[in-house]
């Protein structure tokens, strides 16, 4: 199957648009991932602090 020059240009433009939106989505997912990692780190830190507090209470009890 051979494409005409016009079809090749149209295919190329479609590929460029798909790449543009894929990259845009990738940036959004990377930002979401960074936010989720930060939230997870915060929750993990909070859990460690709570565990230390409970251990101290048990040690004093």
PDB file of C-alpha atoms in Angstrom:
ATOM      1  CA  UNK A   1       0.000   0.000   0.000  1.00  0.00           C
ATOM      2  CA  UNK A   2       1.492   3.277  -1.119  1.00  0.00           C
ATOM      3  CA  UNK A   3       0.374   6.610   0.242  1.00  0.00           C
ATOM      4  CA  UNK A   4       0.170   9.809  -1.716  1.00  0.00           C
ATOM      5  CA  UNK A   5       2.277  12.738  -0.516  1.00  0.00           C
ATOM      6  CA  UNK A   6      -0.880  14.326   0.903  1.00  0.00           C
ATOM      7  CA  UNK A   7      -1.705  11.132   2.813  1.00  0.00           C
ATOM      8  CA  UNK A   8       1.847  10.931   4.144  1.00  0.00           C
ATOM      9  CA  UNK A   9       1.614  14.528   5.381  1.00  0.00           C
ATOM     10  CA  UNK A  10      -1.750  13.810   7.006  1.00  0.00           C
ATOM     11  CA  UNK A  11      -0.353  10.677   8.695  1.00  0.00           C
ATOM     12  CA  UNK A  12       2.649  12.642   9.921  1.00  0.00           C
ATOM     13  CA  UNK A  13       0.426  15.413  11.292  1.00  0.00           C
ATOM     14  CA  UNK A  14      -1.717  12.827  13.078  1.00  0.00           C
ATOM     15  CA  UNK A  15       1.384  11.246  14.599  1.00  0.00           C
ATOM     16  CA  UNK A  16       2.647  14.643  15.742  1.00  0.00           C
ATOM     17  CA  UNK A  17      -0.689  15.441  17.385  1.00  0.00           C
ATOM     18  CA  UNK A  18      -0.776  12.044  19.109  1.00  0.00           C
ATOM     19  CA  UNK A  19       2.741  12.616  20.397  1.00  0.00           C
ATOM     20  CA  UNK A  20       1.807  16.103  21.623  1.00  0.00           C
ATOM     21  CA  UNK A  21      -1.153  14.801  23.615  1.00  0.00           C
ATOM     22  CA  UNK A  22       0.812  11.801  24.900  1.00  0.00           C
ATOM     23  CA  UNK A  23       3.530  14.107  26.197  1.00  0.00           C
ATOM     24  CA  UNK A  24       0.947  16.428  27.723  1.00  0.00           C
ATOM     25  CA  UNK A  25      -0.647  13.464  29.486  1.00  0.00           C
ATOM     26  CA  UNK A  26       2.765  12.233  30.600  1.00  0.00           C
ATOM     27  CA  UNK A  27       3.530  15.600  32.218  1.00  0.00           C
ATOM     28  CA  UNK A  28       0.174  15.547  34.006  1.00  0.00           C
ATOM     29  CA  UNK A  29       0.802  11.992  35.246  1.00  0.00           C
ATOM     30  CA  UNK A  30       4.300  12.903  36.439  1.00  0.00           C
ATOM     31  CA  UNK A  31       2.866  15.822  38.413  1.00  0.00           C
ATOM     32  CA  UNK A  32       0.172  13.582  39.901  1.00  0.00           C
ATOM     33  CA  UNK A  33       2.808  10.975  40.752  1.00  0.00           C
ATOM     34  CA  UNK A  34       4.963  13.578  42.519  1.00  0.00           C
ATOM     35  CA  UNK A  35       1.947  14.768  44.518  1.00  0.00           C
ATOM     36  CA  UNK A  36       1.027  11.225  45.521  1.00  0.00           C
ATOM     37  CA  UNK A  37       4.612  10.453  46.520  1.00  0.00           C
ATOM     38  CA  UNK A  38       4.692  13.578  48.688  1.00  0.00           C
ATOM     39  CA  UNK A  39       1.390  12.635  50.344  1.00  0.00           C
ATOM     40  CA  UNK A  40       2.617   9.096  50.940  1.00  0.00           C
ATOM     41  CA  UNK A  41       5.876  10.328  52.462  1.00  0.00           C
ATOM     42  CA  UNK A  42       3.917  12.648  54.734  1.00  0.00           C
ATOM     43  CA  UNK A  43       1.603   9.834  55.836  1.00  0.00           C
ATOM     44  CA  UNK A  44       4.538   7.493  56.417  1.00  0.00           C
ATOM     45  CA  UNK A  45       6.302  10.122  58.509  1.00  0.00           C
ATOM     46  CA  UNK A  46       3.121  10.710  60.500  1.00  0.00           C
ATOM     47  CA  UNK A  47       2.749   6.970  61.096  1.00  0.00           C
ATOM     48  CA  UNK A  48       6.342   6.700  62.331  1.00  0.00           C
ATOM     49  CA  UNK A  49       5.790   9.586  64.751  1.00  0.00           C
ATOM     50  CA  UNK A  50       2.572   7.989  66.019  1.00  0.00           C
ATOM     51  CA  UNK A  51       4.288   4.615  66.466  1.00  0.00           C
ATOM     52  CA  UNK A  52       7.095   6.233  68.439  1.00  0.00           C
ATOM     53  CA  UNK A  53       4.536   8.011  70.622  1.00  0.00           C
ATOM     54  CA  UNK A  54       2.665   4.774  71.288  1.00  0.00           C
ATOM     55  CA  UNK A  55       5.905   2.959  72.112  1.00  0.00           C
ATOM     56  CA  UNK A  56       6.860   5.693  74.561  1.00  0.00           C
ATOM     57  CA  UNK A  57       3.436   5.516  76.189  1.00  0.00           C
ATOM     58  CA  UNK A  58       3.709   1.750  76.558  1.00  0.00           C
ATOM     59  CA  UNK A  59       7.195   2.097  77.989  1.00  0.00           C
ATOM     60  CA  UNK A  60       5.924   4.576  80.568  1.00  0.00           C
ATOM     61  CA  UNK A  61       2.861   2.527  81.439  1.00  0.00           C
TER      62      UNK A  61
END
